[in-house]
């Protein structure tokens, strides 16, 4: 037999140390958390229940994003003949009755709510223009409205919510997600 090399003992010691380090790491990673845990893990699958959130009206300056549309080849030119949205007149508050006048003050005339279908709000004007062109190709007359840095695309001015929901259903059938909004 040949005489052992001096490096042979060093290699054996290095292997033992490596095996010891691996064993200590396994103990630290697997066994220590089990020993130190104060509550047992759940037996079955976890079930999370959350109450449905009430849908709140967005603030006037909030931006709601619609799903991205399929891009068309190149941006289309923007036409400047879009009609501006019609705003509903604000009701006039009645004056409080005074001791001098015994007759009741006339009630303010109820204003007709004007509804529209908002097809989307876009930060990129090219995306807004693509959606506007797509809605026009379906035979509807959309208009754009700038709000801050965003452009929103709306269709119609309806006196009743039912009419606006009817248009919303037609747009949804064409693959355009819309939302009925009060103007």
JSON list of C-alpha atoms in Angstrom, two decimals:
[
{"chain": "A", "resi": 1, "resn": "UNK", "atom": "CA", "xyz": [0.00, 0.00, 0.00]},
{"chain": "A", "resi": 2, "resn": "UNK", "atom": "CA", "xyz": [1.10, 3.47, -0.65]},
{"chain": "A", "resi": 3, "resn": "UNK", "atom": "CA", "xyz": [1.67, 5.95, 2.10]},
{"chain": "A", "resi": 4, "resn": "UNK", "atom": "CA", "xyz": [-1.20, 8.39, 2.72]},
{"chain": "A", "resi": 5, "resn": "UNK", "atom": "CA", "xyz": [-0.72, 11.80, 1.28]},
{"chain": "A", "resi": 6, "resn": "UNK", "atom": "CA", "xyz": [-0.73, 14.74, 3.67]},
{"chain": "A", "resi": 7, "resn": "UNK", "atom": "CA", "xyz": [-3.67, 16.32, 1.82]},
{"chain": "A", "resi": 8, "resn": "UNK", "atom": "CA", "xyz": [-5.84, 13.22, 2.44]},
{"chain": "A", "resi": 9, "resn": "UNK", "atom": "CA", "xyz": [-6.44, 14.11, 6.10]},
{"chain": "A", "resi": 10, "resn": "UNK", "atom": "CA", "xyz": [-7.34, 17.67, 5.23]},
{"chain": "A", "resi": 11, "resn": "UNK", "atom": "CA", "xyz": [-9.91, 16.49, 2.69]},
{"chain": "A", "resi": 12, "resn": "UNK", "atom": "CA", "xyz": [-11.52, 14.13, 5.23]},
{"chain": "A", "resi": 13, "resn": "UNK", "atom": "CA", "xyz": [-11.80, 16.89, 7.80]},
{"chain": "A", "resi": 14, "resn": "UNK", "atom": "CA", "xyz": [-13.29, 19.28, 5.21]},
{"chain": "A", "resi": 15, "resn": "UNK", "atom": "CA", "xyz": [-15.92, 16.67, 4.23]},
{"chain": "A", "resi": 16, "resn": "UNK", "atom": "CA", "xyz": [-16.91, 16.11, 7.87]},
{"chain": "A", "resi": 17, "resn": "UNK", "atom": "CA", "xyz": [-17.25, 19.83, 8.44]},
{"chain": "A", "resi": 18, "resn": "UNK", "atom": "CA", "xyz": [-19.36, 20.18, 5.30]},
{"chain": "A", "resi": 19, "resn": "UNK", "atom": "CA", "xyz": [-21.66, 17.34, 6.34]},
{"chain": "A", "resi": 20, "resn": "UNK", "atom": "CA", "xyz": [-21.98, 18.88, 9.82]},
{"chain": "A", "resi": 21, "resn": "UNK", "atom": "CA", "xyz": [-22.83, 22.30, 8.33]},
{"chain": "A", "resi": 22, "resn": "UNK", "atom": "CA", "xyz": [-25.50, 20.78, 6.07]},
{"chain": "A", "resi": 23, "resn": "UNK", "atom": "CA", "xyz": [-27.04, 18.89, 9.02]},
{"chain": "A", "resi": 24, "resn": "UNK", "atom": "CA", "xyz": [-27.15, 22.05, 11.17]},
{"chain": "A", "resi": 25, "resn": "UNK", "atom": "CA", "xyz": [-28.73, 24.02, 8.31]},
{"chain": "A", "resi": 26, "resn": "UNK", "atom": "CA", "xyz": [-31.46, 21.38, 7.89]},
{"chain": "A", "resi": 27, "resn": "UNK", "atom": "CA", "xyz": [-32.16, 21.44, 11.62]},
{"chain": "A", "resi": 28, "resn": "UNK", "atom": "CA", "xyz": [-32.31, 25.25, 11.64]},
{"chain": "A", "resi": 29, "resn": "UNK", "atom": "CA", "xyz": [-34.61, 25.47, 8.59]},
{"chain": "A", "resi": 30, "resn": "UNK", "atom": "CA", "xyz": [-36.98, 22.56, 9.23]},
{"chain": "A", "resi": 31, "resn": "UNK", "atom": "CA", "xyz": [-37.05, 21.63, 12.88]},
{"chain": "A", "resi": 32, "resn": "UNK", "atom": "CA", "xyz": [-36.61, 24.96, 14.70]},
{"chain": "A", "resi": 33, "resn": "UNK", "atom": "CA", "xyz": [-39.72, 26.64, 13.20]},
{"chain": "A", "resi": 34, "resn": "UNK", "atom": "CA", "xyz": [-41.81, 23.61, 14.15]},
{"chain": "A", "resi": 35, "resn": "UNK", "atom": "CA", "xyz": [-40.51, 23.72, 17.73]},
{"chain": "A", "resi": 36, "resn": "UNK", "atom": "CA", "xyz": [-40.84, 27.48, 18.14]},
{"chain": "A", "resi": 37, "resn": "UNK", "atom": "CA", "xyz": [-44.31, 27.86, 16.56]},
{"chain": "A", "resi": 38, "resn": "UNK", "atom": "CA", "xyz": [-46.99, 28.64, 19.16]},
{"chain": "A", "resi": 39, "resn": "UNK", "atom": "CA", "xyz": [-50.06, 27.76, 17.03]},
{"chain": "A", "resi": 40, "resn": "UNK", "atom": "CA", "xyz": [-50.52, 24.62, 14.97]},
{"chain": "A", "resi": 41, "resn": "UNK", "atom": "CA", "xyz": [-51.02, 25.09, 11.21]},
{"chain": "A", "resi": 42, "resn": "UNK", "atom": "CA", "xyz": [-54.61, 24.82, 9.91]},
{"chain": "A", "resi": 43, "resn": "UNK", "atom": "CA", "xyz": [-55.75, 21.29, 9.22]},
{"chain": "A", "resi": 44, "resn": "UNK", "atom": "CA", "xyz": [-57.65, 21.95, 5.98]},
{"chain": "A", "resi": 45, "resn": "UNK", "atom": "CA", "xyz": [-57.60, 24.45, 3.16]},
{"chain": "A", "resi": 46, "resn": "UNK", "atom": "CA", "xyz": [-58.01, 28.09, 4.13]},
{"chain": "A", "resi": 47, "resn": "UNK", "atom": "CA", "xyz": [-61.28, 29.81, 3.27]},
{"chain": "A", "resi": 48, "resn": "UNK", "atom": "CA", "xyz": [-61.34, 33.59, 3.01]},
{"chain": "A", "resi": 49, "resn": "UNK", "atom": "CA", "xyz": [-64.70, 35.36, 3.04]},
{"chain": "A", "resi": 50, "resn": "UNK", "atom": "CA", "xyz": [-65.00, 39.05, 2.36]},
{"chain": "A", "resi": 51, "resn": "UNK", "atom": "CA", "xyz": [-68.22, 41.05, 2.37]},
{"chain": "A", "resi": 52, "resn": "UNK", "atom": "CA", "xyz": [-69.11, 42.54, -1.01]},
{"chain": "A", "resi": 53, "resn": "UNK", "atom": "CA", "xyz": [-67.91, 46.10, -1.25]},
{"chain": "A", "resi": 54, "resn": "UNK", "atom": "CA", "xyz": [-70.56, 48.71, -1.90]},
{"chain": "A", "resi": 55, "resn": "UNK", "atom": "CA", "xyz": [-69.91, 50.42, -5.20]},
{"chain": "A", "resi": 56, "resn": "UNK", "atom": "CA", "xyz": [-69.29, 54.07, -4.54]},
{"chain": "A", "resi": 57, "resn": "UNK", "atom": "CA", "xyz": [-69.52, 56.91, -7.00]},
{"chain": "A", "resi": 58, "resn": "UNK", "atom": "CA", "xyz": [-66.14, 58.05, -8.20]},
{"chain": "A", "resi": 59, "resn": "UNK", "atom": "CA", "xyz": [-65.03, 61.58, -7.38]},
{"chain": "A", "resi": 60, "resn": "UNK", "atom": "CA", "xyz": [-65.28, 64.03, -10.26]},
{"chain": "A", "resi": 61, "resn": "UNK", "atom": "CA", "xyz": [-61.51, 64.02, -10.89]},
{"chain": "A", "resi": 62, "resn": "UNK", "atom": "CA", "xyz": [-61.12, 60.21, -10.65]},
{"chain": "A", "resi": 63, "resn": "UNK", "atom": "CA", "xyz": [-60.15, 58.23, -13.73]},
{"chain": "A", "resi": 64, "resn": "UNK", "atom": "CA", "xyz": [-61.71, 54.86, -14.50]},
{"chain": "A", "resi": 65, "resn": "UNK", "atom": "CA", "xyz": [-59.90, 52.73, -17.03]},
{"chain": "A", "resi": 66, "resn": "UNK", "atom": "CA", "xyz": [-61.58, 50.51, -19.57]},
{"chain": "A", "resi": 67, "resn": "UNK", "atom": "CA", "xyz": [-59.95, 47.36, -20.92]},
{"chain": "A", "resi": 68, "resn": "UNK", "atom": "CA", "xyz": [-57.35, 47.94, -23.61]},
{"chain": "A", "resi": 69, "resn": "UNK", "atom": "CA", "xyz": [-58.60, 47.74, -27.16]},
{"chain": "A", "resi": 70, "resn": "UNK", "atom": "CA", "xyz": [-56.93, 45.98, -30.06]},
{"chain": "A", "resi": 71, "resn": "UNK", "atom": "CA", "xyz": [-54.69, 48.48, -31.83]},
{"chain": "A", "resi": 72, "resn": "UNK", "atom": "CA", "xyz": [-55.39, 49.41, -35.43]},
{"chain": "A", "resi": 73, "resn": "UNK", "atom": "CA", "xyz": [-52.72, 50.26, -37.94]},
{"chain": "A", "resi": 74, "resn": "UNK", "atom": "CA", "xyz": [-51.49, 53.76, -37.23]},
{"chain": "A", "resi": 75, "resn": "UNK", "atom": "CA", "xyz": [-53.20, 56.56, -35.34]},
{"chain": "A", "resi": 76, "resn": "UNK", "atom": "CA", "xyz": [-56.25, 58.04, -37.00]},
{"chain": "A", "resi": 77, "resn": "UNK", "atom": "CA", "xyz": [-56.54, 61.81, -37.40]},
{"chain": "A", "resi": 78, "resn": "UNK", "atom": "CA", "xyz": [-58.45, 63.54, -34.64]},
{"chain": "A", "resi": 79, "resn": "UNK", "atom": "CA", "xyz": [-61.47, 65.49, -35.83]},
{"chain": "A", "resi": 80, "resn": "UNK", "atom": "CA", "xyz": [-62.36, 68.67, -34.02]},
{"chain": "A", "resi": 81, "resn": "UNK", "atom": "CA", "xyz": [-66.10, 68.52, -34.76]},
{"chain": "A", "resi": 82, "resn": "UNK", "atom": "CA", "xyz": [-66.98, 66.43, -31.68]},
{"chain": "A", "resi": 83, "resn": "UNK", "atom": "CA", "xyz": [-69.99, 67.82, -29.80]},
{"chain": "A", "resi": 84, "resn": "UNK", "atom": "CA", "xyz": [-69.40, 68.93, -26.25]},
{"chain": "A", "resi": 85, "resn": "UNK", "atom": "CA", "xyz": [-71.28, 67.04, -23.51]},
{"chain": "A", "resi": 86, "resn": "UNK", "atom": "CA", "xyz": [-74.57, 68.54, -22.37]},
{"chain": "A", "resi": 87, "resn": "UNK", "atom": "CA", "xyz": [-74.56, 69.45, -18.69]},
{"chain": "A", "resi": 88, "resn": "UNK", "atom": "CA", "xyz": [-77.74, 69.23, -16.64]},
{"chain": "A", "resi": 89, "resn": "UNK", "atom": "CA", "xyz": [-78.78, 72.53, -15.09]},
{"chain": "A", "resi": 90, "resn": "UNK", "atom": "CA", "xyz": [-78.35, 72.80, -11.34]},
{"chain": "A", "resi": 91, "resn": "UNK", "atom": "CA", "xyz": [-81.52, 73.09, -9.25]},
{"chain": "A", "resi": 92, "resn": "UNK", "atom": "CA", "xyz": [-82.18, 76.49, -7.69]},
{"chain": "A", "resi": 93, "resn": "UNK", "atom": "CA", "xyz": [-82.60, 76.24, -3.90]},
{"chain": "A", "resi": 94, "resn": "UNK", "atom": "CA", "xyz": [-85.85, 77.60, -2.47]},
{"chain": "A", "resi": 95, "resn": "UNK", "atom": "CA", "xyz": [-85.69, 80.65, -0.21]},
{"chain": "A", "resi": 96, "resn": "UNK", "atom": "CA", "xyz": [-86.52, 80.03, 3.43]},
{"chain": "A", "resi": 97, "resn": "UNK", "atom": "CA", "xyz": [-89.95, 81.27, 4.52]},
{"chain": "A", "resi": 98, "resn": "UNK", "atom": "CA", "xyz": [-89.92, 84.42, 6.64]},
{"chain": "A", "resi": 99, "resn": "UNK", "atom": "CA", "xyz": [-92.44, 85.64, 9.18]},
{"chain": "A", "resi": 100, "resn": "UNK", "atom": "CA", "xyz": [-93.57, 88.39, 6.79]},
{"chain": "A", "resi": 101, "resn": "UNK", "atom": "CA", "xyz": [-94.68, 86.10, 3.98]},
{"chain": "A", "resi": 102, "resn": "UNK", "atom": "CA", "xyz": [-97.20, 83.42, 4.90]},
{"chain": "A", "resi": 103, "resn": "UNK", "atom": "CA", "xyz": [-97.50, 81.96, 1.44]},
{"chain": "A", "resi": 104, "resn": "UNK", "atom": "CA", "xyz": [-95.33, 78.93, 0.66]},
{"chain": "A", "resi": 105, "resn": "UNK", "atom": "CA", "xyz": [-92.39, 79.37, -1.66]},
{"chain": "A", "resi": 106, "resn": "UNK", "atom": "CA", "xyz": [-92.62, 77.52, -4.96]},
{"chain": "A", "resi": 107, "resn": "UNK", "atom": "CA", "xyz": [-90.65, 74.28, -5.13]},
{"chain": "A", "resi": 108, "resn": "UNK", "atom": "CA", "xyz": [-87.80, 74.18, -7.63]},
{"chain": "A", "resi": 109, "resn": "UNK", "atom": "CA", "xyz": [-88.63, 72.50, -10.90]},
{"chain": "A", "resi": 110, "resn": "UNK", "atom": "CA", "xyz": [-87.15, 69.00, -11.08]},
{"chain": "A", "resi": 111, "resn": "UNK", "atom": "CA", "xyz": [-84.34, 68.73, -13.60]},
{"chain": "A", "resi": 112, "resn": "UNK", "atom": "CA", "xyz": [-84.20, 65.85, -16.03]},
{"chain": "A", "resi": 113, "resn": "UNK", "atom": "CA", "xyz": [-81.14, 63.70, -15.43]},
{"chain": "A", "resi": 114, "resn": "UNK", "atom": "CA", "xyz": [-79.08, 63.22, -18.55]},
{"chain": "A", "resi": 115, "resn": "UNK", "atom": "CA", "xyz": [-77.36, 59.85, -18.95]},
{"chain": "A", "resi": 116, "resn": "UNK", "atom": "CA", "xyz": [-74.60, 58.69, -21.26]},
{"chain": "A", "resi": 117, "resn": "UNK", "atom": "CA", "xyz": [-72.57, 55.53, -21.75]},
{"chain": "A", "resi": 118, "resn": "UNK", "atom": "CA", "xyz": [-68.89, 55.99, -20.94]},
{"chain": "A", "resi": 119, "resn": "UNK", "atom": "CA", "xyz": [-66.92, 53.58, -23.09]},
{"chain": "A", "resi": 120, "resn": "UNK", "atom": "CA", "xyz": [-63.50, 54.35, -21.61]},
{"chain": "A", "resi": 121, "resn": "UNK", "atom": "CA", "xyz": [-61.03, 56.81, -20.15]},
{"chain": "A", "resi": 122, "resn": "UNK", "atom": "CA", "xyz": [-57.56, 56.95, -21.65]},
{"chain": "A", "resi": 123, "resn": "UNK", "atom": "CA", "xyz": [-54.33, 58.71, -20.83]},
{"chain": "A", "resi": 124, "resn": "UNK", "atom": "CA", "xyz": [-53.16, 58.16, -24.42]},
{"chain": "A", "resi": 125, "resn": "UNK", "atom": "CA", "xyz": [-55.18, 60.19, -26.94]},
{"chain": "A", "resi": 126, "resn": "UNK", "atom": "CA", "xyz": [-54.39, 57.70, -29.72]},
{"chain": "A", "resi": 127, "resn": "UNK", "atom": "CA", "xyz": [-56.10, 54.88, -27.79]},
{"chain": "A", "resi": 128, "resn": "UNK", "atom": "CA", "xyz": [-59.12, 57.12, -27.18]},
{"chain": "A", "resi": 129, "resn": "UNK", "atom": "CA", "xyz": [-59.29, 57.96, -30.88]},
{"chain": "A", "resi": 130, "resn": "UNK", "atom": "CA", "xyz": [-59.14, 54.25, -31.83]},
{"chain": "A", "resi": 131, "resn": "UNK", "atom": "CA", "xyz": [-62.09, 53.47, -29.56]},
{"chain": "A", "resi": 132, "resn": "UNK", "atom": "CA", "xyz": [-64.01, 56.47, -30.91]},
{"chain": "A", "resi": 133, "resn": "UNK", "atom": "CA", "xyz": [-63.46, 55.28, -34.50]},
{"chain": "A", "resi": 134, "resn": "UNK", "atom": "CA", "xyz": [-64.52, 51.74, -33.56]},
{"chain": "A", "resi": 135, "resn": "UNK", "atom": "CA", "xyz": [-67.75, 52.99, -31.99]},
{"chain": "A", "resi": 136, "resn": "UNK", "atom": "CA", "xyz": [-68.43, 55.15, -35.07]},
{"chain": "A", "resi": 137, "resn": "UNK", "atom": "CA", "xyz": [-67.97, 52.07, -37.26]},
{"chain": "A", "resi": 138, "resn": "UNK", "atom": "CA", "xyz": [-70.81, 50.43, -35.28]},
{"chain": "A", "resi": 139, "resn": "UNK", "atom": "CA", "xyz": [-73.14, 53.29, -36.26]},
{"chain": "A", "resi": 140, "resn": "UNK", "atom": "CA", "xyz": [-73.13, 55.28, -33.02]},
{"chain": "A", "resi": 141, "resn": "UNK", "atom": "CA", "xyz": [-72.00, 58.89, -32.51]},
{"chain": "A", "resi": 142, "resn": "UNK", "atom": "CA", "xyz": [-69.40, 59.05, -29.74]},
{"chain": "A", "resi": 143, "resn": "UNK", "atom": "CA", "xyz": [-67.78, 62.19, -28.42]},
{"chain": "A", "resi": 144, "resn": "UNK", "atom": "CA", "xyz": [-64.60, 62.79, -26.48]},
{"chain": "A", "resi": 145, "resn": "UNK", "atom": "CA", "xyz": [-64.21, 64.90, -23.38]},
{"chain": "A", "resi": 146, "resn": "UNK", "atom": "CA", "xyz": [-60.89, 65.94, -21.86]},
{"chain": "A", "resi": 147, "resn": "UNK", "atom": "CA", "xyz": [-60.58, 65.70, -18.08]},
{"chain": "A", "resi": 148, "resn": "UNK", "atom": "CA", "xyz": [-57.15, 66.79, -16.93]},
{"chain": "A", "resi": 149, "resn": "UNK", "atom": "CA", "xyz": [-54.62, 64.67, -18.80]},
{"chain": "A", "resi": 150, "resn": "UNK", "atom": "CA", "xyz": [-57.22, 61.99, -19.60]},
{"chain": "A", "resi": 151, "resn": "UNK", "atom": "CA", "xyz": [-59.63, 61.68, -22.49]},
{"chain": "A", "resi": 152, "resn": "UNK", "atom": "CA", "xyz": [-62.95, 59.96, -21.94]},
{"chain": "A", "resi": 153, "resn": "UNK", "atom": "CA", "xyz": [-65.12, 58.56, -24.68]},
{"chain": "A", "resi": 154, "resn": "UNK", "atom": "CA", "xyz": [-68.89, 58.76, -24.19]},
{"chain": "A", "resi": 155, "resn": "UNK", "atom": "CA", "xyz": [-71.88, 57.93, -26.34]},
{"chain": "A", "resi": 156, "resn": "UNK", "atom": "CA", "xyz": [-75.32, 59.52, -26.25]},
{"chain": "A", "resi": 157, "resn": "UNK", "atom": "CA", "xyz": [-77.38, 61.85, -24.11]},
{"chain": "A", "resi": 158, "resn": "UNK", "atom": "CA", "xyz": [-80.44, 60.06, -22.77]},
{"chain": "A", "resi": 159, "resn": "UNK", "atom": "CA", "xyz": [-83.26, 61.33, -20.57]},
{"chain": "A", "resi": 160, "resn": "UNK", "atom": "CA", "xyz": [-83.76, 57.93, -18.93]},
{"chain": "A", "resi": 161, "resn": "UNK", "atom": "CA", "xyz": [-81.34, 55.40, -17.51]},
{"chain": "A", "resi": 162, "resn": "UNK", "atom": "CA", "xyz": [-83.15, 52.58, -19.36]},
{"chain": "A", "resi": 163, "resn": "UNK", "atom": "CA", "xyz": [-82.28, 54.08, -22.74]},
{"chain": "A", "resi": 164, "resn": "UNK", "atom": "CA", "xyz": [-78.63, 54.39, -21.72]},
{"chain": "A", "resi": 165, "resn": "UNK", "atom": "CA", "xyz": [-78.58, 50.79, -20.46]},
{"chain": "A", "resi": 166, "resn": "UNK", "atom": "CA", "xyz": [-80.00, 49.66, -23.80]},
{"chain": "A", "resi": 167, "resn": "UNK", "atom": "CA", "xyz": [-77.09, 51.32, -25.61]},
{"chain": "A", "resi": 168, "resn": "UNK", "atom": "CA", "xyz": [-74.68, 49.84, -23.08]},
{"chain": "A", "resi": 169, "resn": "UNK", "atom": "CA", "xyz": [-76.00, 46.35, -23.92]},
{"chain": "A", "resi": 170, "resn": "UNK", "atom": "CA", "xyz": [-75.52, 47.00, -27.65]},
{"chain": "A", "resi": 171, "resn": "UNK", "atom": "CA", "xyz": [-71.93, 48.12, -27.07]},
{"chain": "A", "resi": 172, "resn": "UNK", "atom": "CA", "xyz": [-71.28, 45.10, -24.85]},
{"chain": "A", "resi": 173, "resn": "UNK", "atom": "CA", "xyz": [-72.54, 42.82, -27.63]},
{"chain": "A", "resi": 174, "resn": "UNK", "atom": "CA", "xyz": [-69.90, 44.42, -29.88]},
{"chain": "A", "resi": 175, "resn": "UNK", "atom": "CA", "xyz": [-67.18, 43.78, -27.28]},
{"chain": "A", "resi": 176, "resn": "UNK", "atom": "CA", "xyz": [-66.94, 47.29, -25.82]},
{"chain": "A", "resi": 177, "resn": "UNK", "atom": "CA", "xyz": [-67.31, 47.49, -22.06]},
{"chain": "A", "resi": 178, "resn": "UNK", "atom": "CA", "xyz": [-69.26, 50.59, -21.13]},
{"chain": "A", "resi": 179, "resn": "UNK", "atom": "CA", "xyz": [-70.68, 52.14, -18.01]},
{"chain": "A", "resi": 180, "resn": "UNK", "atom": "CA", "xyz": [-73.84, 54.23, -17.66]},
{"chain": "A", "resi": 181, "resn": "UNK", "atom": "CA", "xyz": [-72.95, 57.58, -16.13]},
{"chain": "A", "resi": 182, "resn": "UNK", "atom": "CA", "xyz": [-74.95, 60.63, -15.16]},
{"chain": "A", "resi": 183, "resn": "UNK", "atom": "CA", "xyz": [-73.76, 63.76, -16.93]}
]
